[in-house]
Amino acid sequence: MKPIITGLTSLNRELRAVWMLLFVGLVLFIATPLFLTGDNLLNVLLAASVTALLAAGQTYVIILAEIDLSVGAILGISSIVTAFTLQDQPLVVGLLAGWGVGALAGLVNGLLVTKLRMPSFIATLAMMSVLSGLTLQLSQGNPVSIDDDTFLAIGQASPLGVPNPVWIMLAAFVVFGLVLARSRYGRHVYAVGDNEDAARLAGIEVHRVKILAFVISGLLASTAGFILAARLGTAQPTAGTGLELAAIAAVIIGGTSLAGGRGALAGTLIGALLLGVIDNGLNLLDVSPFLQGVVKGLVILVAIFLDRNSDRVRALTRLVRPRRPGSGADADTASPTTTGGTP
C-alpha cells in the first residue's frame, strides 16, 4: 500500500507542475500570437535541453536528500577538455574525454560526501570552485574553437525537423527515467532518500548508491556541455556559470522534495520546460532581462510553497468547494433507519 500512496503523491506533485506550465502557456498565448508557433515551440525545447539534462542528474542527487552545486562547472570543464581533445583526436576520443572528466568529478563528489562525511552542499561548492579555476587555467580564459563537423552536428543538426539536442534530451529522460522508476538501483535511490538508516539496515549499500548518483549527475552535465559547445561552435570557459541554480529550480518545480525520498524525472522535465517557456515568453514580450530573474524567482517560491503546504492547499480547496446535497454534515444529521419491530 505504501508504494501506491507514494506513487500517487508523486503524481500529484507532477500534475501541479503540469498545471503551472499550462497556465503560463495560456497567458503567453493570449499575450502574444508568436508564442504558439511551431518554430517558437522548438526554440523553447532547444533552449530547455541543457537545463533539462543538468536537472535530470540533479534529480537523482536530490531524491537522496543531497545536492550537487558543481554541475555547471562540470559542464564548463568537460566542454573545454573535449574541445582541446578534438583538435588532434577523433570524435569518439573527444566525447570519452569529456565524459571521463564528468564521471571523475562526480566520483570525487560522491567520495567526499560518503567516505569523508562532508555535507554535499559544502563538498560540491568546493568542487565547483576547483573545477571553475581549472577550466580558466586550461583555457586561459579564452573560448576554444571547434572545427569537427560531426561534433557540431550534435548541437546544430535537425533530424526530422527536430534539433538534435531535443532528441538527446528526450532519450536521456527515457533511459534514466526508466532506471529510476523500474530498476533495482532506482528503488534503492528512493529508499536511501526516504530513510538512510533503514535502507542500511535493509542491506542496501548506501555509499555505492550515492556515489553512482553523483557520477550520473556528472555524466549528464558533460552531455549538456557537448550540446552547448556544439551549438555555439566554441567551448566557453564560463558557459556553465549559474546553470546549477536553474537545474535545481527545475527539479523543485517538478515536484522533487528537497527532503529526499520523492520525485520523478517526468516532473523534472516539466519543470525545465516551464523555465524555458518563461524565458521565451519574457523575451517575446520584451521584458527587461533584469526583471526576468524576478519572475523566475517568484515561480520557484510558488513551487516550494505548494510543496511545503500541500495539505493546507487541499484543505482550503475543500472549504471553498460547494457541498453536494446529502453529503457531509447533511448526511450525518439524517435520521437513522430502524431495523426490527417494536416490543
mmCIF file of C-alpha atoms in Angstrom:
data_model
loop_
_atom_site.group_PDB
_atom_site.id
_atom_site.type_symbol
_atom_site.label_atom_id
_atom_site.label_comp_id
_atom_site.label_asym_id
_atom_site.label_seq_id
_atom_site.Cartn_x
_atom_site.Cartn_y
_atom_site.Cartn_z
ATOM 1 C CA MET A 1 0.000 0.000 0.000
ATOM 2 C CA LYS A 2 2.822 2.439 0.849
ATOM 3 C CA PRO A 3 4.401 2.350 -2.678
ATOM 4 C CA ILE A 4 0.964 3.060 -4.172
ATOM 5 C CA ILE A 5 0.447 6.053 -1.869
ATOM 6 C CA THR A 6 3.952 7.321 -2.620
ATOM 7 C CA GLY A 7 3.326 6.985 -6.355
ATOM 8 C CA LEU A 8 0.035 8.870 -6.141
ATOM 9 C CA THR A 9 1.699 11.637 -4.115
ATOM 10 C CA SER A 10 4.484 11.952 -6.699
ATOM 11 C CA LEU A 11 1.899 12.057 -9.493
ATOM 12 C CA ASN A 12 0.035 14.814 -7.664
ATOM 13 C CA ARG A 13 3.206 16.916 -7.492
ATOM 14 C CA GLU A 14 3.919 16.378 -11.190
ATOM 15 C CA LEU A 15 0.356 17.386 -12.049
ATOM 16 C CA ARG A 16 0.859 20.647 -10.151
ATOM 17 C CA ALA A 17 3.850 21.361 -12.406
ATOM 18 C CA VAL A 18 1.744 20.492 -15.463
ATOM 19 C CA TRP A 19 -0.988 22.917 -14.387
ATOM 20 C CA MET A 20 1.608 25.637 -13.840
ATOM 21 C CA LEU A 21 3.048 25.000 -17.309
ATOM 22 C CA LEU A 22 -0.404 25.095 -18.930
ATOM 23 C CA PHE A 23 -1.335 28.271 -17.071
ATOM 24 C CA VAL A 24 1.834 30.103 -18.120
ATOM 25 C CA GLY A 25 1.430 28.836 -21.677
ATOM 26 C CA LEU A 26 -2.162 30.086 -21.806
ATOM 27 C CA VAL A 27 -1.156 33.528 -20.515
ATOM 28 C CA LEU A 28 1.603 33.816 -23.114
ATOM 29 C CA PHE A 29 -0.706 32.596 -25.888
ATOM 30 C CA ILE A 30 -3.140 35.387 -25.005
ATOM 31 C CA ALA A 31 -0.345 37.954 -24.645
ATOM 32 C CA THR A 32 1.483 37.265 -27.901
ATOM 33 C CA PRO A 33 0.465 35.339 -31.047
ATOM 34 C CA LEU A 34 4.117 34.437 -31.672
ATOM 35 C CA PHE A 35 4.295 32.049 -28.723
ATOM 36 C CA LEU A 36 2.258 29.120 -30.038
ATOM 37 C CA THR A 37 4.039 28.731 -33.376
ATOM 38 C CA GLY A 38 5.924 25.592 -34.338
ATOM 39 C CA ASP A 39 9.287 27.309 -34.713
ATOM 40 C CA ASN A 40 8.963 29.055 -31.358
ATOM 41 C CA LEU A 41 7.982 25.859 -29.521
ATOM 42 C CA LEU A 42 11.042 24.137 -30.998
ATOM 43 C CA ASN A 43 13.122 27.061 -29.746
ATOM 44 C CA VAL A 44 11.692 26.508 -26.266
ATOM 45 C CA LEU A 45 12.631 22.817 -26.353
ATOM 46 C CA LEU A 46 16.086 23.620 -27.712
ATOM 47 C CA ALA A 47 16.767 26.240 -25.058
ATOM 48 C CA ALA A 48 15.483 23.949 -22.283
ATOM 49 C CA SER A 49 17.582 20.945 -23.320
ATOM 50 C CA VAL A 50 20.767 21.946 -21.482
ATOM 51 C CA THR A 51 18.965 22.832 -18.246
ATOM 52 C CA ALA A 52 16.888 19.659 -18.502
ATOM 53 C CA LEU A 53 19.957 17.405 -18.774
ATOM 54 C CA LEU A 54 21.596 19.090 -15.785
ATOM 55 C CA ALA A 55 18.333 18.775 -13.856
ATOM 56 C CA ALA A 56 17.966 15.075 -14.720
ATOM 57 C CA GLY A 57 21.204 14.212 -12.931
ATOM 58 C CA GLN A 58 20.350 16.638 -10.143
ATOM 59 C CA THR A 59 17.087 14.757 -9.588
ATOM 60 C CA TYR A 60 18.936 11.580 -8.625
ATOM 61 C CA VAL A 61 21.039 13.525 -6.136
ATOM 62 C CA ILE A 62 18.159 15.487 -4.592
ATOM 63 C CA ILE A 63 15.994 12.371 -4.166
ATOM 64 C CA LEU A 64 18.869 11.157 -1.979
ATOM 65 C CA ALA A 65 18.457 14.331 0.127
ATOM 66 C CA GLU A 66 21.773 15.656 -1.224
ATOM 67 C CA ILE A 67 22.592 18.457 -3.664
ATOM 68 C CA ASP A 68 25.159 18.998 -6.441
ATOM 69 C CA LEU A 69 26.285 22.590 -6.977
ATOM 70 C CA SER A 70 29.128 21.599 -9.291
ATOM 71 C CA VAL A 71 27.113 20.608 -12.393
ATOM 72 C CA GLY A 72 27.628 23.990 -14.092
ATOM 73 C CA ALA A 73 31.381 23.795 -13.533
ATOM 74 C CA ILE A 74 31.444 20.175 -14.770
ATOM 75 C CA LEU A 75 29.670 21.331 -17.921
ATOM 76 C CA GLY A 76 32.326 24.004 -18.451
ATOM 77 C CA ILE A 77 35.424 21.881 -17.920
ATOM 78 C CA SER A 78 34.021 18.927 -19.889
ATOM 79 C CA SER A 79 33.364 21.096 -22.929
ATOM 80 C CA ILE A 80 36.832 22.680 -22.721
ATOM 81 C CA VAL A 81 38.585 19.289 -22.404
ATOM 82 C CA THR A 82 36.533 17.919 -25.300
ATOM 83 C CA ALA A 83 37.351 20.945 -27.479
ATOM 84 C CA PHE A 84 41.091 20.588 -26.847
ATOM 85 C CA THR A 85 40.952 16.821 -27.456
ATOM 86 C CA LEU A 86 39.143 17.255 -30.780
ATOM 87 C CA GLN A 87 41.984 19.394 -32.107
ATOM 88 C CA ASP A 88 44.082 16.272 -32.791
ATOM 89 C CA GLN A 89 41.873 13.308 -31.910
ATOM 90 C CA PRO A 90 38.745 11.727 -33.461
ATOM 91 C CA LEU A 91 35.233 12.409 -32.216
ATOM 92 C CA VAL A 92 34.917 9.281 -30.072
ATOM 93 C CA VAL A 93 38.077 10.106 -28.125
ATOM 94 C CA GLY A 94 36.877 13.670 -27.559
ATOM 95 C CA LEU A 95 33.499 12.525 -26.247
ATOM 96 C CA LEU A 96 35.092 9.905 -23.991
ATOM 97 C CA ALA A 97 37.477 12.545 -22.621
ATOM 98 C CA GLY A 98 34.566 14.833 -21.752
ATOM 99 C CA TRP A 99 32.505 12.050 -20.196
ATOM 100 C CA GLY A 100 35.585 10.862 -18.311
ATOM 101 C CA VAL A 101 36.036 14.297 -16.744
ATOM 102 C CA GLY A 102 32.355 14.419 -15.768
ATOM 103 C CA ALA A 103 32.385 10.921 -14.300
ATOM 104 C CA LEU A 104 35.605 11.618 -12.382
ATOM 105 C CA ALA A 105 34.213 14.848 -10.936
ATOM 106 C CA GLY A 106 31.030 13.029 -9.891
ATOM 107 C CA LEU A 107 33.098 10.234 -8.348
ATOM 108 C CA VAL A 108 35.107 12.727 -6.298
ATOM 109 C CA ASN A 109 31.899 14.421 -5.154
ATOM 110 C CA GLY A 110 30.447 11.092 -4.104
ATOM 111 C CA LEU A 111 33.574 10.082 -2.204
ATOM 112 C CA LEU A 112 33.715 13.415 -0.389
ATOM 113 C CA VAL A 113 30.088 13.025 0.703
ATOM 114 C CA THR A 114 30.200 9.334 1.653
ATOM 115 C CA LYS A 115 33.738 8.482 2.753
ATOM 116 C CA LEU A 116 34.776 11.841 4.224
ATOM 117 C CA ARG A 117 31.236 12.569 5.512
ATOM 118 C CA MET A 118 31.230 16.099 4.122
ATOM 119 C CA PRO A 119 27.865 17.834 3.607
ATOM 120 C CA SER A 120 27.076 17.699 -0.101
ATOM 121 C CA PHE A 121 26.421 21.438 -0.162
ATOM 122 C CA ILE A 122 29.977 22.187 1.020
ATOM 123 C CA ALA A 123 31.676 19.403 -0.964
ATOM 124 C CA THR A 124 30.101 20.307 -4.308
ATOM 125 C CA LEU A 125 30.501 24.036 -3.671
ATOM 126 C CA ALA A 126 34.237 23.456 -3.197
ATOM 127 C CA MET A 127 34.322 21.249 -6.298
ATOM 128 C CA MET A 128 32.561 23.988 -8.272
ATOM 129 C CA SER A 129 35.305 26.427 -7.308
ATOM 130 C CA VAL A 130 38.093 23.949 -8.100
ATOM 131 C CA LEU A 131 36.691 22.999 -11.498
ATOM 132 C CA SER A 132 35.949 26.606 -12.461
ATOM 133 C CA GLY A 133 39.539 27.553 -11.658
ATOM 134 C CA LEU A 134 40.929 24.581 -13.626
ATOM 135 C CA THR A 135 38.735 25.489 -16.595
ATOM 136 C CA LEU A 136 40.042 29.059 -16.652
ATOM 137 C CA GLN A 137 43.623 27.809 -16.263
ATOM 138 C CA LEU A 138 43.317 25.322 -19.131
ATOM 139 C CA SER A 139 41.729 27.834 -21.475
ATOM 140 C CA GLN A 140 43.481 30.930 -20.126
ATOM 141 C CA GLY A 141 40.008 32.439 -20.004
ATOM 142 C CA ASN A 142 39.588 32.215 -23.781
ATOM 143 C CA PRO A 143 36.972 30.280 -25.772
ATOM 144 C CA VAL A 144 38.259 27.203 -27.602
ATOM 145 C CA SER A 145 37.032 26.826 -31.173
ATOM 146 C CA ILE A 146 35.734 23.512 -32.504
ATOM 147 C CA ASP A 147 36.086 22.568 -36.191
ATOM 148 C CA ASP A 148 34.849 18.963 -36.096
ATOM 149 C CA ASP A 149 31.698 18.977 -38.243
ATOM 150 C CA THR A 150 30.408 15.716 -36.757
ATOM 151 C CA PHE A 151 30.649 17.136 -33.262
ATOM 152 C CA LEU A 152 28.991 20.395 -34.329
ATOM 153 C CA ALA A 153 26.109 18.350 -35.736
ATOM 154 C CA ILE A 154 25.292 17.285 -32.148
ATOM 155 C CA GLY A 155 24.008 20.775 -31.491
ATOM 156 C CA GLN A 156 23.141 22.054 -34.943
ATOM 157 C CA ALA A 157 21.594 19.223 -36.987
ATOM 158 C CA SER A 158 17.814 18.692 -37.026
ATOM 159 C CA PRO A 159 16.758 15.153 -37.994
ATOM 160 C CA LEU A 160 13.052 15.009 -38.938
ATOM 161 C CA GLY A 161 12.873 18.743 -38.352
ATOM 162 C CA VAL A 162 13.647 18.437 -34.625
ATOM 163 C CA PRO A 163 17.019 19.708 -33.303
ATOM 164 C CA ASN A 164 19.461 17.050 -32.123
ATOM 165 C CA PRO A 165 19.642 18.467 -28.567
ATOM 166 C CA VAL A 166 15.901 17.797 -28.185
ATOM 167 C CA TRP A 167 16.329 14.171 -29.284
ATOM 168 C CA ILE A 168 19.262 13.757 -26.877
ATOM 169 C CA MET A 169 17.238 15.289 -24.035
ATOM 170 C CA LEU A 170 14.264 13.008 -24.676
ATOM 171 C CA ALA A 171 16.466 9.906 -24.961
ATOM 172 C CA ALA A 172 18.250 10.727 -21.703
ATOM 173 C CA PHE A 173 14.978 11.235 -19.843
ATOM 174 C CA VAL A 174 13.538 7.971 -21.156
ATOM 175 C CA VAL A 175 16.628 5.941 -20.248
ATOM 176 C CA PHE A 176 17.354 7.478 -16.858
ATOM 177 C CA GLY A 177 13.645 7.778 -16.088
ATOM 178 C CA LEU A 178 13.233 4.028 -16.567
ATOM 179 C CA VAL A 179 16.320 3.370 -14.449
ATOM 180 C CA LEU A 180 14.892 5.498 -11.640
ATOM 181 C CA ALA A 181 11.351 4.136 -11.866
ATOM 182 C CA ARG A 182 11.816 0.478 -12.776
ATOM 183 C CA SER A 183 15.285 -0.734 -11.806
ATOM 184 C CA ARG A 184 16.596 -2.119 -8.534
ATOM 185 C CA TYR A 185 19.013 0.780 -8.303
ATOM 186 C CA GLY A 186 16.146 3.242 -8.666
ATOM 187 C CA ARG A 187 14.281 1.594 -5.781
ATOM 188 C CA HIS A 188 17.439 1.870 -3.692
ATOM 189 C CA VAL A 189 17.693 5.594 -4.505
ATOM 190 C CA TYR A 190 14.186 6.201 -3.158
ATOM 191 C CA ALA A 191 14.810 4.004 -0.120
ATOM 192 C CA VAL A 192 18.034 5.796 0.826
ATOM 193 C CA GLY A 193 16.468 9.197 0.303
ATOM 194 C CA ASP A 194 13.440 8.297 2.398
ATOM 195 C CA ASN A 195 15.331 6.806 5.346
ATOM 196 C CA GLU A 196 19.059 6.243 5.077
ATOM 197 C CA ASP A 197 19.386 4.288 8.325
ATOM 198 C CA ALA A 198 16.517 1.953 7.458
ATOM 199 C CA ALA A 199 17.982 1.410 3.991
ATOM 200 C CA ARG A 200 21.349 0.497 5.518
ATOM 201 C CA LEU A 201 19.706 -1.969 7.895
ATOM 202 C CA ALA A 202 17.879 -3.498 4.917
ATOM 203 C CA GLY A 203 21.239 -4.341 3.341
ATOM 204 C CA ILE A 204 21.407 -1.521 0.780
ATOM 205 C CA GLU A 205 24.927 -0.243 0.141
ATOM 206 C CA VAL A 206 24.171 3.406 0.810
ATOM 207 C CA HIS A 207 27.598 4.708 -0.165
ATOM 208 C CA ARG A 208 27.529 2.970 -3.534
ATOM 209 C CA VAL A 209 24.050 4.329 -4.279
ATOM 210 C CA LYS A 210 25.109 7.901 -3.511
ATOM 211 C CA ILE A 211 28.407 7.717 -5.390
ATOM 212 C CA LEU A 212 26.686 6.368 -8.506
ATOM 213 C CA ALA A 213 24.086 9.167 -8.320
ATOM 214 C CA PHE A 214 26.831 11.810 -8.334
ATOM 215 C CA VAL A 215 28.556 10.030 -11.244
ATOM 216 C CA ILE A 216 25.273 10.050 -13.213
ATOM 217 C CA SER A 217 24.940 13.754 -12.461
ATOM 218 C CA GLY A 218 28.473 14.362 -13.764
ATOM 219 C CA LEU A 219 27.902 12.354 -16.948
ATOM 220 C CA LEU A 220 24.706 14.214 -17.786
ATOM 221 C CA ALA A 221 26.415 17.543 -17.072
ATOM 222 C CA SER A 222 29.146 16.578 -19.551
ATOM 223 C CA THR A 223 26.494 15.703 -22.135
ATOM 224 C CA ALA A 224 24.909 19.115 -21.606
ATOM 225 C CA GLY A 225 28.357 20.626 -22.163
ATOM 226 C CA PHE A 226 28.667 18.832 -25.515
ATOM 227 C CA ILE A 227 25.328 20.260 -26.636
ATOM 228 C CA LEU A 228 26.157 23.815 -25.605
ATOM 229 C CA ALA A 229 29.616 23.723 -27.195
ATOM 230 C CA ALA A 230 28.252 22.195 -30.406
ATOM 231 C CA ARG A 231 25.519 24.826 -30.662
ATOM 232 C CA LEU A 232 27.967 27.708 -30.203
ATOM 233 C CA GLY A 233 30.808 26.225 -32.227
ATOM 234 C CA THR A 234 33.169 27.041 -29.346
ATOM 235 C CA ALA A 235 33.715 25.837 -25.795
ATOM 236 C CA GLN A 236 33.244 28.758 -23.429
ATOM 237 C CA PRO A 237 35.098 28.501 -20.078
ATOM 238 C CA THR A 238 32.250 30.283 -18.265
ATOM 239 C CA ALA A 239 29.407 28.559 -20.144
ATOM 240 C CA GLY A 240 28.051 26.712 -17.108
ATOM 241 C CA THR A 241 28.104 29.603 -14.646
ATOM 242 C CA GLY A 242 24.772 29.828 -12.831
ATOM 243 C CA LEU A 243 23.203 26.855 -14.614
ATOM 244 C CA GLU A 244 23.312 24.763 -11.434
ATOM 245 C CA LEU A 245 20.696 27.084 -9.924
ATOM 246 C CA ALA A 246 18.417 26.704 -12.950
ATOM 247 C CA ALA A 247 18.780 22.920 -12.713
ATOM 248 C CA ILE A 248 17.878 22.872 -9.017
ATOM 249 C CA ALA A 249 14.905 25.134 -9.731
ATOM 250 C CA ALA A 250 13.639 22.762 -12.437
ATOM 251 C CA VAL A 251 13.890 19.812 -10.062
ATOM 252 C CA ILE A 252 11.987 21.605 -7.283
ATOM 253 C CA ILE A 253 9.303 22.923 -9.634
ATOM 254 C CA GLY A 254 8.892 19.378 -10.967
ATOM 255 C CA GLY A 255 7.885 18.158 -7.527
ATOM 256 C CA THR A 256 11.044 16.510 -6.193
ATOM 257 C CA SER A 257 11.329 17.055 -2.452
ATOM 258 C CA LEU A 258 14.484 18.606 -1.033
ATOM 259 C CA ALA A 259 13.955 16.367 1.994
ATOM 260 C CA GLY A 260 14.564 13.337 -0.217
ATOM 261 C CA GLY A 261 12.668 10.166 -0.993
ATOM 262 C CA ARG A 262 10.227 11.678 -3.502
ATOM 263 C CA GLY A 263 10.463 12.795 -7.104
ATOM 264 C CA ALA A 264 10.466 11.669 -10.735
ATOM 265 C CA LEU A 265 12.205 12.648 -13.941
ATOM 266 C CA ALA A 266 8.891 13.357 -15.672
ATOM 267 C CA GLY A 267 8.257 16.193 -13.237
ATOM 268 C CA THR A 268 11.803 17.478 -13.698
ATOM 269 C CA LEU A 269 11.305 17.647 -17.465
ATOM 270 C CA ILE A 270 8.114 19.651 -16.944
ATOM 271 C CA GLY A 271 9.967 21.976 -14.563
ATOM 272 C CA ALA A 272 12.740 22.574 -17.115
ATOM 273 C CA LEU A 273 10.171 23.242 -19.833
ATOM 274 C CA LEU A 274 8.345 25.679 -17.553
ATOM 275 C CA LEU A 275 11.531 27.677 -17.011
ATOM 276 C CA GLY A 276 12.189 27.594 -20.756
ATOM 277 C CA VAL A 277 8.661 28.806 -21.510
ATOM 278 C CA ILE A 278 9.036 31.657 -19.012
ATOM 279 C CA ASP A 279 12.368 32.745 -20.518
ATOM 280 C CA ASN A 280 10.960 32.541 -24.032
ATOM 281 C CA GLY A 281 7.748 34.372 -23.165
ATOM 282 C CA LEU A 282 9.508 37.182 -21.370
ATOM 283 C CA ASN A 283 11.797 37.670 -24.371
ATOM 284 C CA LEU A 284 8.816 37.728 -26.732
ATOM 285 C CA LEU A 285 7.136 40.322 -24.526
ATOM 286 C CA ASP A 286 10.367 42.369 -24.492
ATOM 287 C CA VAL A 287 10.571 42.282 -20.699
ATOM 288 C CA SER A 288 13.777 43.682 -19.251
ATOM 289 C CA PRO A 289 16.348 40.925 -18.598
ATOM 290 C CA PHE A 290 16.824 42.395 -15.125
ATOM 291 C CA LEU A 291 13.198 41.533 -14.305
ATOM 292 C CA GLN A 292 13.301 38.050 -15.773
ATOM 293 C CA GLY A 293 15.181 36.734 -12.762
ATOM 294 C CA VAL A 294 12.498 38.221 -10.514
ATOM 295 C CA VAL A 295 9.750 36.363 -12.359
ATOM 296 C CA LYS A 296 11.600 33.030 -12.240
ATOM 297 C CA GLY A 297 12.336 33.533 -8.561
ATOM 298 C CA LEU A 298 8.649 34.060 -7.849
ATOM 299 C CA VAL A 299 7.769 30.877 -9.759
ATOM 300 C CA ILE A 300 10.268 28.920 -7.664
ATOM 301 C CA LEU A 301 8.801 30.375 -4.457
ATOM 302 C CA VAL A 302 5.297 29.333 -5.530
ATOM 303 C CA ALA A 303 6.526 25.807 -6.307
ATOM 304 C CA ILE A 304 8.229 25.468 -2.915
ATOM 305 C CA PHE A 305 5.162 26.881 -1.146
ATOM 306 C CA LEU A 306 2.916 24.318 -2.832
ATOM 307 C CA ASP A 307 5.339 21.510 -1.949
ATOM 308 C CA ARG A 308 5.644 22.507 1.705
ATOM 309 C CA ASN A 309 1.984 23.413 2.218
ATOM 310 C CA SER A 310 0.171 20.879 0.058
ATOM 311 C CA ASP A 311 -2.032 19.755 2.965
ATOM 312 C CA ARG A 312 -3.142 23.324 3.666
ATOM 313 C CA VAL A 313 -3.864 23.945 -0.008
ATOM 314 C CA ARG A 314 -6.015 20.812 -0.211
ATOM 315 C CA ALA A 315 -7.866 21.804 2.976
ATOM 316 C CA LEU A 316 -8.522 25.284 1.575
ATOM 317 C CA THR A 317 -9.781 23.738 -1.673
ATOM 318 C CA ARG A 318 -12.246 21.581 0.258
ATOM 319 C CA LEU A 319 -13.511 24.640 2.160
ATOM 320 C CA VAL A 320 -14.275 26.652 -0.963
ATOM 321 C CA ARG A 321 -15.685 23.687 -2.891
ATOM 322 C CA PRO A 322 -19.528 23.702 -2.852
ATOM 323 C CA ARG A 323 -21.098 20.825 -0.949
ATOM 324 C CA ARG A 324 -23.344 18.383 -2.743
ATOM 325 C CA PRO A 325 -26.802 17.786 -1.241
ATOM 326 C CA GLY A 326 -26.903 14.785 1.042
ATOM 327 C CA SER A 327 -23.152 14.782 1.735
ATOM 328 C CA GLY A 328 -21.021 15.918 4.664
ATOM 329 C CA ALA A 329 -22.932 17.351 7.608
ATOM 330 C CA ASP A 330 -26.295 16.744 5.929
ATOM 331 C CA ALA A 331 -25.606 13.017 5.830
ATOM 332 C CA ASP A 332 -24.518 13.000 9.465
ATOM 333 C CA THR A 333 -27.764 14.555 10.658
ATOM 334 C CA ALA A 334 -30.012 12.208 8.695
ATOM 335 C CA SER A 335 -32.426 10.100 10.746
ATOM 336 C CA PRO A 336 -31.220 6.554 11.420
ATOM 337 C CA THR A 337 -33.184 3.707 9.886
ATOM 338 C CA THR A 338 -34.908 1.486 12.410
ATOM 339 C CA THR A 339 -34.468 -2.222 11.941
ATOM 340 C CA GLY A 340 -36.596 -4.802 13.635
ATOM 341 C CA GLY A 341 -40.005 -4.424 15.257
ATOM 342 C CA THR A 342 -41.039 -2.631 18.424
ATOM 343 C CA PRO A 343 -41.938 -4.670 21.510
#
